Amino acid sequence: MKVIVHVDMDAFYASVEMARHPELREVPMFVGGSTRGVVLSANYPARRFGITAGMPSSRARRLCPQVAVVHPDHEHYGEVSKGIGEIFDTLTDRVEMASMDEAFIDLTTALRRLGGDPVAVAEQLRAQVMDEQGVACSVGIGPSKFIAKLASKQAKPDGLCRVLPQDVITFLHPLPVDAIWGVGEVTAGKLRTLGLETVREVANTPRATLQRAMGENMGAMLFDLAWGRDDRSVLARQPAEHSVGSQETFGRDTDDGAIVATEILRMAERTASRMRAQEMVGRTVTLSIRFADFTTITRTGTLKAFTDRTNDIYAEAMRLYAKLHLQRARIRRVGVRMEKLVPKATTYEQPALDEPSHGWSEAEEAIDKAVLRFGPKAVQRARLTRQPVLHAS
């Protein structure tokens, strides 16, 4: 039996802006044009005034004159989406990014490795997305993509809903016809003219009748989905070159070298953890620095041996950083990425003569297990426990 997870970011653009500007969390706000254009995303305080995505900005301002308007930063939203996708990749390679703010994850074959409980895995995933990116997400779990997507909608906002295989019909049949995947306003109108208001009524209509009224393909699809039958697979991405990384944007631009070094350590640890989750190792370390004027530079170094250890990655990233001789340049964002990764099983590591039989590799494996079970802050390096001053990107 398949275990499919659908993750949907809650008011994605608005949530990303609230992560960058916490003062906007409790006030009505939307992302879009201030006078012309449309609303791209509205937070929940704004939605209480009737403001919705796709609405003309002028109408939104009439509904709520005090609404705060944020102009979209699509580059930043793309960076956050990429960071969230990299979190998903730590679970399994069966990840389908349906859009910038939603994804399907097939946990069927990975579940035993992840502990066996899909609800626990999903809750840990939600916590990690919030911890790293500051964005809330709703998660649905079901035996198919269709049911998982419906479950995530039921979970909104910021919740989780699981539909067990034996509960699919009970969950599905009371829903309105426009809950069926692919049924928009026009198709829903046609179904209602036939007297079909709920999924149950569609399911109880003969397949041939639906095909005559809606067309052969559409009628067959409606009938199957109304009975919860959906055999579509999660379309896994096939990257040409495997890489893993993470980046963080400072809440305020900084020229404090100690703060920058701490954040490089945090990114190295996050990157190494993701590599271990995917059982990959690498030698190529890339450090990226974005300055206050939004210019970005990258520097790449090669390690002597393949690794997935935080200390190795951090040391090389700091070596690259020191070579820049920035001298108090104001920095906006830092990132650490490992590129040209290979499966760990295909490499061999020659231990040093003075290396203890149990060291950082075993410690980090234990930390990974604790974090997987108890959450992203279960075990942390002392240097990283200070109050965060950053917002993720």
mmCIF file of C-alpha atoms in Angstrom:
data_model
loop_
_atom_site.group_PDB
_atom_site.id
_atom_site.type_symbol
_atom_site.label_atom_id
_atom_site.label_comp_id
_atom_site.label_asym_id
_atom_site.label_seq_id
_atom_site.Cartn_x
_atom_site.Cartn_y
_atom_site.Cartn_z
ATOM 1 C CA MET A 1 0.000 0.000 0.000
ATOM 2 C CA LYS A 2 1.394 3.365 -1.010
ATOM 3 C CA VAL A 3 2.058 6.122 1.508
ATOM 4 C CA ILE A 4 1.920 9.472 -0.287
ATOM 5 C CA VAL A 5 2.478 12.826 1.406
ATOM 6 C CA HIS A 6 1.291 16.141 -0.038
ATOM 7 C CA VAL A 7 2.952 19.240 1.420
ATOM 8 C CA ASP A 8 1.353 22.621 0.743
ATOM 9 C CA MET A 9 2.884 25.853 2.007
ATOM 10 C CA ASP A 10 0.343 28.092 3.731
ATOM 11 C CA ALA A 11 0.011 31.461 1.943
ATOM 12 C CA PHE A 12 3.538 30.923 0.640
ATOM 13 C CA TYR A 13 4.587 34.375 -0.592
ATOM 14 C CA ALA A 14 2.960 36.062 2.395
ATOM 15 C CA SER A 15 4.519 33.542 4.798
ATOM 16 C CA VAL A 16 8.002 34.150 3.377
ATOM 17 C CA GLU A 17 7.572 37.903 3.789
ATOM 18 C CA MET A 18 6.342 37.456 7.371
ATOM 19 C CA ALA A 19 9.431 35.367 8.108
ATOM 20 C CA ARG A 20 11.543 38.295 6.909
ATOM 21 C CA HIS A 21 9.334 40.916 8.588
ATOM 22 C CA PRO A 22 7.805 39.465 11.795
ATOM 23 C CA GLU A 23 5.966 42.747 12.443
ATOM 24 C CA LEU A 24 3.600 41.785 9.582
ATOM 25 C CA ARG A 25 2.406 38.549 11.210
ATOM 26 C CA GLU A 26 -0.527 40.009 13.141
ATOM 27 C CA VAL A 27 -1.651 42.683 10.679
ATOM 28 C CA PRO A 28 -3.532 42.256 7.386
ATOM 29 C CA MET A 29 -1.038 42.104 4.503
ATOM 30 C CA PHE A 30 -0.753 40.812 0.989
ATOM 31 C CA VAL A 31 1.962 40.373 -1.602
ATOM 32 C CA GLY A 32 1.231 42.051 -4.923
ATOM 33 C CA GLY A 33 0.828 45.456 -6.548
ATOM 34 C CA SER A 34 -0.182 48.304 -4.263
ATOM 35 C CA THR A 35 -2.646 49.972 -6.650
ATOM 36 C CA ARG A 36 -2.467 48.021 -9.913
ATOM 37 C CA GLY A 37 -2.113 44.302 -10.492
ATOM 38 C CA VAL A 38 -3.488 41.479 -8.380
ATOM 39 C CA VAL A 39 -3.041 39.874 -4.980
ATOM 40 C CA LEU A 40 -0.506 37.047 -5.253
ATOM 41 C CA SER A 41 -0.823 35.847 -1.662
ATOM 42 C CA ALA A 42 -2.592 37.156 1.444
ATOM 43 C CA ASN A 43 -1.995 36.289 5.074
ATOM 44 C CA TYR A 44 -4.824 34.987 7.234
ATOM 45 C CA PRO A 45 -5.600 38.333 8.963
ATOM 46 C CA ALA A 46 -6.142 39.799 5.471
ATOM 47 C CA ARG A 47 -8.288 36.835 4.436
ATOM 48 C CA ARG A 48 -10.672 37.630 7.279
ATOM 49 C CA PHE A 49 -11.510 40.820 5.353
ATOM 50 C CA GLY A 50 -12.283 38.768 2.239
ATOM 51 C CA ILE A 51 -8.950 39.354 0.486
ATOM 52 C CA THR A 52 -7.955 36.364 -1.645
ATOM 53 C CA ALA A 53 -5.279 35.480 -4.189
ATOM 54 C CA GLY A 54 -6.108 36.636 -7.714
ATOM 55 C CA MET A 55 -8.204 39.562 -6.493
ATOM 56 C CA PRO A 56 -7.418 43.012 -8.006
ATOM 57 C CA SER A 57 -5.227 44.988 -5.602
ATOM 58 C CA SER A 58 -7.573 47.963 -5.806
ATOM 59 C CA ARG A 59 -10.468 45.852 -4.538
ATOM 60 C CA ALA A 60 -8.330 44.409 -1.742
ATOM 61 C CA ARG A 61 -7.503 47.922 -0.544
ATOM 62 C CA ARG A 62 -11.186 48.845 -0.564
ATOM 63 C CA LEU A 63 -12.003 45.783 1.541
ATOM 64 C CA CYS A 64 -9.256 46.645 4.041
ATOM 65 C CA PRO A 65 -7.869 50.203 3.693
ATOM 66 C CA GLN A 66 -5.243 49.566 6.393
ATOM 67 C CA VAL A 67 -3.798 46.490 4.658
ATOM 68 C CA ALA A 68 0.004 46.365 4.317
ATOM 69 C CA VAL A 69 1.223 45.703 0.772
ATOM 70 C CA VAL A 70 4.573 44.036 0.006
ATOM 71 C CA HIS A 71 5.961 44.018 -3.521
ATOM 72 C CA PRO A 72 6.956 40.492 -4.615
ATOM 73 C CA ASP A 73 10.551 39.291 -4.510
ATOM 74 C CA HIS A 74 10.415 36.262 -6.802
ATOM 75 C CA GLU A 75 14.138 35.537 -6.569
ATOM 76 C CA HIS A 76 13.858 35.202 -2.798
ATOM 77 C CA TYR A 77 10.747 33.011 -3.050
ATOM 78 C CA GLY A 78 12.628 30.733 -5.437
ATOM 79 C CA GLU A 79 15.497 30.428 -2.978
ATOM 80 C CA VAL A 80 13.139 29.514 -0.137
ATOM 81 C CA SER A 81 11.367 26.954 -2.352
ATOM 82 C CA LYS A 82 14.707 25.402 -3.256
ATOM 83 C CA GLY A 83 15.660 25.175 0.423
ATOM 84 C CA ILE A 84 12.368 23.477 1.253
ATOM 85 C CA GLY A 85 12.877 21.015 -1.601
ATOM 86 C CA GLU A 86 16.259 20.090 -0.192
ATOM 87 C CA ILE A 87 14.578 19.227 3.117
ATOM 88 C CA PHE A 88 12.228 16.887 1.248
ATOM 89 C CA ASP A 89 15.195 15.263 -0.476
ATOM 90 C CA THR A 90 16.559 14.126 2.892
ATOM 91 C CA LEU A 91 13.571 11.784 3.227
ATOM 92 C CA THR A 92 13.597 10.050 -0.156
ATOM 93 C CA ASP A 93 14.446 10.563 -3.797
ATOM 94 C CA ARG A 94 10.749 10.147 -4.666
ATOM 95 C CA VAL A 95 9.911 13.853 -4.508
ATOM 96 C CA GLU A 96 7.768 15.680 -7.072
ATOM 97 C CA MET A 97 7.718 19.474 -6.802
ATOM 98 C CA ALA A 98 4.269 20.219 -8.220
ATOM 99 C CA SER A 99 4.890 23.969 -7.966
ATOM 100 C CA MET A 100 7.011 26.427 -6.030
ATOM 101 C CA ASP A 101 4.899 25.930 -2.899
ATOM 102 C CA GLU A 102 3.685 22.322 -3.008
ATOM 103 C CA ALA A 103 5.147 18.863 -3.413
ATOM 104 C CA PHE A 104 4.276 15.173 -3.383
ATOM 105 C CA ILE A 105 6.545 12.766 -1.501
ATOM 106 C CA ASP A 106 6.303 8.986 -1.864
ATOM 107 C CA LEU A 107 7.365 7.467 1.466
ATOM 108 C CA THR A 108 6.367 3.906 0.585
ATOM 109 C CA THR A 109 9.854 2.436 0.347
ATOM 110 C CA ALA A 110 11.554 4.865 2.741
ATOM 111 C CA LEU A 111 9.168 4.529 5.662
ATOM 112 C CA ARG A 112 10.943 1.671 7.444
ATOM 113 C CA ARG A 113 14.243 3.590 7.368
ATOM 114 C CA LEU A 114 12.460 6.676 8.733
ATOM 115 C CA GLY A 115 10.926 4.884 11.710
ATOM 116 C CA GLY A 116 7.733 3.418 10.289
ATOM 117 C CA ASP A 117 5.231 6.079 11.403
ATOM 118 C CA PRO A 118 4.233 8.444 8.547
ATOM 119 C CA VAL A 119 2.542 10.889 10.944
ATOM 120 C CA ALA A 120 5.731 11.236 13.007
ATOM 121 C CA VAL A 121 7.781 11.735 9.827
ATOM 122 C CA ALA A 122 5.347 14.383 8.570
ATOM 123 C CA GLU A 123 5.319 16.248 11.891
ATOM 124 C CA GLN A 124 9.107 16.242 11.918
ATOM 125 C CA LEU A 125 9.065 17.538 8.345
ATOM 126 C CA ARG A 126 6.707 20.385 9.270
ATOM 127 C CA ALA A 127 8.908 21.320 12.225
ATOM 128 C CA GLN A 128 12.036 21.314 10.079
ATOM 129 C CA VAL A 129 10.486 23.538 7.390
ATOM 130 C CA MET A 130 9.400 26.006 10.063
ATOM 131 C CA ASP A 131 12.743 25.866 11.855
ATOM 132 C CA GLU A 132 14.880 26.343 8.740
ATOM 133 C CA GLN A 133 12.661 28.507 6.553
ATOM 134 C CA GLY A 134 10.183 30.136 8.939
ATOM 135 C CA VAL A 135 7.249 29.007 6.799
ATOM 136 C CA ALA A 136 4.224 27.013 7.961
ATOM 137 C CA CYS A 137 2.952 24.147 5.841
ATOM 138 C CA SER A 138 -0.034 21.835 5.827
ATOM 139 C CA VAL A 139 0.500 18.133 5.195
ATOM 140 C CA GLY A 140 -1.854 15.460 3.926
ATOM 141 C CA ILE A 141 -1.114 11.722 4.011
ATOM 142 C CA GLY A 142 -3.022 9.197 1.947
ATOM 143 C CA PRO A 143 -2.745 6.069 -0.211
ATOM 144 C CA SER A 144 -2.691 8.150 -3.434
ATOM 145 C CA LYS A 145 -1.762 11.596 -4.717
ATOM 146 C CA PHE A 146 -5.436 12.551 -5.003
ATOM 147 C CA ILE A 147 -6.324 11.648 -1.424
ATOM 148 C CA ALA A 148 -3.110 13.153 -0.011
ATOM 149 C CA LYS A 149 -3.839 16.469 -1.753
ATOM 150 C CA LEU A 150 -7.403 16.535 -0.416
ATOM 151 C CA ALA A 151 -6.090 15.712 3.065
ATOM 152 C CA SER A 152 -3.640 18.633 3.030
ATOM 153 C CA LYS A 153 -6.493 20.965 2.110
ATOM 154 C CA GLN A 154 -8.458 19.652 5.087
ATOM 155 C CA ALA A 155 -5.409 20.276 7.301
ATOM 156 C CA LYS A 156 -5.118 23.985 6.494
ATOM 157 C CA PRO A 157 -3.856 26.116 8.006
ATOM 158 C CA ASP A 158 -0.668 24.718 9.559
ATOM 159 C CA GLY A 159 -1.967 21.237 10.296
ATOM 160 C CA LEU A 160 -1.760 17.561 9.381
ATOM 161 C CA CYS A 161 -4.417 15.136 8.198
ATOM 162 C CA ARG A 162 -3.977 11.435 7.468
ATOM 163 C CA VAL A 163 -6.545 9.366 5.585
ATOM 164 C CA LEU A 164 -6.104 5.625 6.029
ATOM 165 C CA PRO A 165 -6.936 3.338 3.070
ATOM 166 C CA GLN A 166 -9.999 1.917 4.825
ATOM 167 C CA ASP A 167 -11.320 5.449 5.472
ATOM 168 C CA VAL A 168 -11.013 6.811 1.925
ATOM 169 C CA ILE A 169 -14.692 6.471 0.966
ATOM 170 C CA THR A 170 -15.933 7.881 4.289
ATOM 171 C CA PHE A 171 -13.576 10.850 3.888
ATOM 172 C CA LEU A 172 -14.202 11.433 0.193
ATOM 173 C CA HIS A 173 -17.924 10.998 -0.457
ATOM 174 C CA PRO A 174 -19.358 13.882 1.613
ATOM 175 C CA LEU A 175 -17.154 16.424 -0.217
ATOM 176 C CA PRO A 176 -18.563 18.728 -2.933
ATOM 177 C CA VAL A 177 -17.942 17.812 -6.565
ATOM 178 C CA ASP A 178 -15.355 20.566 -7.044
ATOM 179 C CA ALA A 179 -13.099 18.721 -4.574
ATOM 180 C CA ILE A 180 -12.376 16.173 -7.326
ATOM 181 C CA TRP A 181 -9.000 16.691 -8.943
ATOM 182 C CA GLY A 182 -9.398 18.500 -12.272
ATOM 183 C CA VAL A 183 -12.924 19.756 -11.596
ATOM 184 C CA GLY A 184 -12.974 23.512 -12.029
ATOM 185 C CA GLU A 185 -15.812 25.974 -12.103
ATOM 186 C CA VAL A 186 -17.055 24.976 -15.566
ATOM 187 C CA THR A 187 -16.973 21.207 -14.949
ATOM 188 C CA ALA A 188 -18.564 21.625 -11.522
ATOM 189 C CA GLY A 189 -21.365 23.621 -13.148
ATOM 190 C CA LYS A 190 -22.011 20.831 -15.654
ATOM 191 C CA LEU A 191 -22.130 18.225 -12.901
ATOM 192 C CA ARG A 192 -24.569 20.324 -10.892
ATOM 193 C CA THR A 193 -26.886 20.674 -13.887
ATOM 194 C CA LEU A 194 -27.019 16.860 -13.801
ATOM 195 C CA GLY A 195 -28.070 17.071 -10.151
ATOM 196 C CA LEU A 196 -24.687 15.913 -8.859
ATOM 197 C CA GLU A 197 -23.617 18.019 -5.868
ATOM 198 C CA THR A 198 -21.370 15.663 -3.896
ATOM 199 C CA VAL A 199 -18.646 13.150 -4.669
ATOM 200 C CA ARG A 200 -20.967 10.398 -3.410
ATOM 201 C CA GLU A 201 -23.549 11.311 -6.041
ATOM 202 C CA VAL A 202 -20.881 11.208 -8.769
ATOM 203 C CA ALA A 203 -19.700 7.805 -7.516
ATOM 204 C CA ASN A 204 -23.236 6.431 -7.605
ATOM 205 C CA THR A 205 -23.761 7.551 -11.213
ATOM 206 C CA PRO A 206 -22.964 4.821 -13.773
ATOM 207 C CA ARG A 207 -19.640 5.283 -15.524
ATOM 208 C CA ALA A 208 -21.342 5.146 -18.954
ATOM 209 C CA THR A 209 -23.739 7.938 -17.950
ATOM 210 C CA LEU A 210 -20.855 10.167 -16.868
ATOM 211 C CA GLN A 211 -18.995 9.417 -20.101
ATOM 212 C CA ARG A 212 -22.008 10.365 -22.245
ATOM 213 C CA ALA A 213 -22.512 13.618 -20.326
ATOM 214 C CA MET A 214 -18.885 14.675 -19.744
ATOM 215 C CA GLY A 215 -16.928 12.941 -22.481
ATOM 216 C CA GLU A 216 -15.326 9.523 -22.495
ATOM 217 C CA ASN A 217 -12.028 10.399 -20.774
ATOM 218 C CA MET A 218 -13.394 12.959 -18.313
ATOM 219 C CA GLY A 219 -16.332 10.741 -17.372
ATOM 220 C CA ALA A 220 -14.075 7.761 -16.688
ATOM 221 C CA MET A 221 -11.680 9.884 -14.639
ATOM 222 C CA LEU A 222 -14.507 11.369 -12.553
ATOM 223 C CA PHE A 223 -15.923 7.920 -11.822
ATOM 224 C CA ASP A 224 -12.564 6.479 -10.745
ATOM 225 C CA LEU A 225 -11.607 9.445 -8.573
ATOM 226 C CA ALA A 226 -15.047 9.483 -6.941
ATOM 227 C CA TRP A 227 -14.246 5.972 -5.712
ATOM 228 C CA GLY A 228 -10.753 7.017 -4.591
ATOM 229 C CA ARG A 229 -8.976 5.189 -7.398
ATOM 230 C CA ASP A 230 -5.823 7.006 -8.480
ATOM 231 C CA ASP A 231 -2.744 5.100 -9.662
ATOM 232 C CA ARG A 232 -0.592 8.101 -10.638
ATOM 233 C CA SER A 233 2.988 7.845 -9.415
ATOM 234 C CA VAL A 234 5.102 10.535 -7.805
ATOM 235 C CA LEU A 235 7.412 11.781 -10.549
ATOM 236 C CA ALA A 236 10.857 11.821 -8.975
ATOM 237 C CA ARG A 237 13.321 14.429 -10.109
ATOM 238 C CA GLN A 238 16.430 13.181 -11.873
ATOM 239 C CA PRO A 239 19.142 15.812 -11.378
ATOM 240 C CA ALA A 240 22.030 15.646 -13.836
ATOM 241 C CA GLU A 241 24.515 16.255 -11.042
ATOM 242 C CA HIS A 242 23.683 15.600 -7.412
ATOM 243 C CA SER A 243 24.358 18.414 -4.961
ATOM 244 C CA VAL A 244 23.132 19.411 -1.512
ATOM 245 C CA GLY A 245 23.320 22.783 0.161
ATOM 246 C CA SER A 246 21.701 25.373 2.377
ATOM 247 C CA GLN A 247 21.779 29.129 2.744
ATOM 248 C CA GLU A 248 20.600 31.729 5.229
ATOM 249 C CA THR A 249 19.748 35.423 4.953
ATOM 250 C CA PHE A 250 20.603 37.646 7.902
ATOM 251 C CA GLY A 251 17.774 39.612 9.493
ATOM 252 C CA ARG A 252 20.052 42.636 9.118
ATOM 253 C CA ASP A 253 23.204 43.004 7.036
ATOM 254 C CA THR A 254 26.262 42.348 9.175
ATOM 255 C CA ASP A 255 30.017 42.914 9.077
ATOM 256 C CA ASP A 256 30.636 40.900 12.253
ATOM 257 C CA GLY A 257 33.017 38.073 11.315
ATOM 258 C CA ALA A 258 32.044 35.980 14.348
ATOM 259 C CA ILE A 259 28.364 36.030 13.366
ATOM 260 C CA VAL A 260 29.231 35.116 9.777
ATOM 261 C CA ALA A 261 31.456 32.228 10.934
ATOM 262 C CA THR A 262 28.697 30.892 13.203
ATOM 263 C CA GLU A 263 26.251 30.929 10.333
ATOM 264 C CA ILE A 264 28.704 29.190 8.019
ATOM 265 C CA LEU A 265 28.965 26.466 10.688
ATOM 266 C CA ARG A 266 25.161 26.222 10.830
ATOM 267 C CA MET A 267 24.964 25.849 7.041
ATOM 268 C CA ALA A 268 27.782 23.270 7.023
ATOM 269 C CA GLU A 269 25.978 21.231 9.686
ATOM 270 C CA ARG A 270 22.661 21.417 7.836
ATOM 271 C CA THR A 271 24.289 20.434 4.546
ATOM 272 C CA ALA A 272 26.195 17.536 6.107
ATOM 273 C CA SER A 273 23.035 16.243 7.787
ATOM 274 C CA ARG A 274 21.191 16.247 4.473
ATOM 275 C CA MET A 275 24.047 14.372 2.817
ATOM 276 C CA ARG A 276 24.015 11.690 5.501
ATOM 277 C CA ALA A 277 20.247 11.329 5.162
ATOM 278 C CA GLN A 278 20.741 10.650 1.458
ATOM 279 C CA GLU A 279 23.795 8.427 2.109
ATOM 280 C CA MET A 280 25.931 10.615 -0.152
ATOM 281 C CA VAL A 281 29.457 11.996 0.232
ATOM 282 C CA GLY A 282 31.430 14.606 -1.665
ATOM 283 C CA ARG A 283 34.686 16.505 -1.994
ATOM 284 C CA THR A 284 33.646 19.789 -3.652
ATOM 285 C CA VAL A 285 32.665 22.584 -1.232
ATOM 286 C CA THR A 286 31.136 25.820 -2.542
ATOM 287 C CA LEU A 287 30.766 28.910 -0.368
ATOM 288 C CA SER A 288 28.435 31.700 -1.526
ATOM 289 C CA ILE A 289 28.358 35.202 -0.091
ATOM 290 C CA ARG A 290 25.762 37.854 -0.946
ATOM 291 C CA PHE A 291 26.599 41.419 0.051
ATOM 292 C CA ALA A 292 24.353 44.274 1.136
ATOM 293 C CA ASP A 293 24.235 45.597 -2.451
ATOM 294 C CA PHE A 294 22.908 42.180 -3.588
ATOM 295 C CA THR A 295 26.084 41.258 -5.493
ATOM 296 C CA THR A 296 26.996 37.596 -4.972
ATOM 297 C CA ILE A 297 30.312 35.766 -5.157
ATOM 298 C CA THR A 298 31.055 32.048 -4.914
ATOM 299 C CA ARG A 299 34.266 30.221 -4.151
ATOM 300 C CA THR A 300 34.879 26.490 -4.550
ATOM 301 C CA GLY A 301 37.421 24.198 -2.921
ATOM 302 C CA THR A 302 38.198 20.488 -3.159
ATOM 303 C CA LEU A 303 38.806 18.262 -0.158
ATOM 304 C CA LYS A 304 41.431 15.518 -0.132
ATOM 305 C CA ALA A 305 38.862 12.803 0.554
ATOM 306 C CA PHE A 306 35.130 12.224 0.280
ATOM 307 C CA THR A 307 33.240 13.190 3.414
ATOM 308 C CA ASP A 308 29.844 13.839 4.962
ATOM 309 C CA ARG A 309 31.204 15.281 8.221
ATOM 310 C CA THR A 310 30.270 18.762 9.379
ATOM 311 C CA ASN A 311 33.759 19.634 10.642
ATOM 312 C CA ASP A 312 35.397 18.822 7.293
ATOM 313 C CA ILE A 313 32.893 20.889 5.320
ATOM 314 C CA TYR A 314 33.020 23.780 7.789
ATOM 315 C CA ALA A 315 36.827 23.902 7.782
ATOM 316 C CA GLU A 316 36.951 24.147 3.996
ATOM 317 C CA ALA A 317 34.167 26.734 3.871
ATOM 318 C CA MET A 318 36.003 28.866 6.439
ATOM 319 C CA ARG A 319 39.245 28.513 4.479
ATOM 320 C CA LEU A 320 37.431 29.859 1.418
ATOM 321 C CA TYR A 321 35.904 32.664 3.491
ATOM 322 C CA ALA A 322 39.275 33.688 4.961
ATOM 323 C CA LYS A 323 40.815 33.903 1.477
ATOM 324 C CA LEU A 324 38.289 36.602 0.536
ATOM 325 C CA HIS A 325 39.885 39.143 2.952
ATOM 326 C CA LEU A 326 36.588 41.000 3.163
ATOM 327 C CA GLN A 327 37.636 43.464 5.913
ATOM 328 C CA ARG A 328 34.265 44.299 7.445
ATOM 329 C CA ALA A 329 32.221 44.118 4.226
ATOM 330 C CA ARG A 330 28.518 44.065 5.032
ATOM 331 C CA ILE A 331 27.060 40.635 4.262
ATOM 332 C CA ARG A 332 23.415 39.797 3.587
ATOM 333 C CA ARG A 333 23.465 36.025 3.043
ATOM 334 C CA VAL A 334 25.782 33.029 3.301
ATOM 335 C CA GLY A 335 25.456 29.570 1.795
ATOM 336 C CA VAL A 336 27.352 26.271 1.837
ATOM 337 C CA ARG A 337 26.882 23.612 -0.843
ATOM 338 C CA MET A 338 28.470 20.226 -1.535
ATOM 339 C CA GLU A 339 28.571 19.320 -5.212
ATOM 340 C CA LYS A 340 29.331 16.285 -7.387
ATOM 341 C CA LEU A 341 28.099 13.910 -4.702
ATOM 342 C CA VAL A 342 28.445 10.141 -4.994
ATOM 343 C CA PRO A 343 26.847 7.296 -3.026
ATOM 344 C CA LYS A 344 28.717 6.670 0.221
ATOM 345 C CA ALA A 345 28.701 2.928 -0.447
ATOM 346 C CA THR A 346 30.902 3.429 -3.511
ATOM 347 C CA THR A 347 33.748 5.158 -1.630
ATOM 348 C CA TYR A 348 36.333 4.096 0.916
ATOM 349 C CA GLU A 349 37.780 6.292 3.650
ATOM 350 C CA GLN A 350 41.303 5.565 4.858
ATOM 351 C CA PRO A 351 41.387 6.308 8.611
ATOM 352 C CA ALA A 352 44.307 8.268 10.009
ATOM 353 C CA LEU A 353 46.721 6.420 12.323
ATOM 354 C CA ASP A 354 45.948 8.735 15.245
ATOM 355 C CA GLU A 355 42.174 8.709 14.668
ATOM 356 C CA PRO A 356 40.106 7.177 17.522
ATOM 357 C CA SER A 357 37.999 4.114 16.749
ATOM 358 C CA HIS A 358 34.862 6.149 17.468
ATOM 359 C CA GLY A 359 34.781 9.821 16.537
ATOM 360 C CA TRP A 360 32.716 12.542 14.904
ATOM 361 C CA SER A 361 31.179 10.233 12.320
ATOM 362 C CA GLU A 362 29.530 8.096 14.993
ATOM 363 C CA ALA A 363 28.574 11.195 17.010
ATOM 364 C CA GLU A 364 26.879 12.811 14.031
ATOM 365 C CA GLU A 365 25.008 9.622 13.181
ATOM 366 C CA ALA A 366 23.679 9.570 16.749
ATOM 367 C CA ILE A 367 22.727 13.244 16.492
ATOM 368 C CA ASP A 368 20.866 12.581 13.233
ATOM 369 C CA LYS A 369 18.828 9.820 14.891
ATOM 370 C CA ALA A 370 17.950 12.070 17.841
ATOM 371 C CA VAL A 371 16.929 14.924 15.548
ATOM 372 C CA LEU A 372 14.810 12.588 13.418
ATOM 373 C CA ARG A 373 12.974 11.355 16.496
ATOM 374 C CA PHE A 374 12.737 14.484 18.671
ATOM 375 C CA GLY A 375 12.949 17.442 16.290
ATOM 376 C CA PRO A 376 15.507 19.810 14.709
ATOM 377 C CA LYS A 377 16.671 21.289 18.026
ATOM 378 C CA ALA A 378 16.993 18.045 19.981
ATOM 379 C CA VAL A 379 20.812 18.109 19.864
ATOM 380 C CA GLN A 380 22.832 21.155 18.834
ATOM 381 C CA ARG A 381 26.408 22.357 18.971
ATOM 382 C CA ALA A 382 26.817 24.856 21.795
ATOM 383 C CA ARG A 383 27.873 27.584 19.374
ATOM 384 C CA LEU A 384 24.576 27.262 17.509
ATOM 385 C CA THR A 385 22.288 27.482 20.540
ATOM 386 C CA ARG A 386 22.521 31.251 20.798
ATOM 387 C CA GLN A 387 19.344 33.191 20.053
ATOM 388 C CA PRO A 388 18.986 33.258 16.240
ATOM 389 C CA VAL A 389 19.216 36.639 14.541
ATOM 390 C CA LEU A 390 18.523 35.407 11.042
ATOM 391 C CA HIS A 391 15.682 34.614 8.730
ATOM 392 C CA ALA A 392 16.014 31.702 6.336
ATOM 393 C CA SER A 393 16.011 31.925 2.580
#
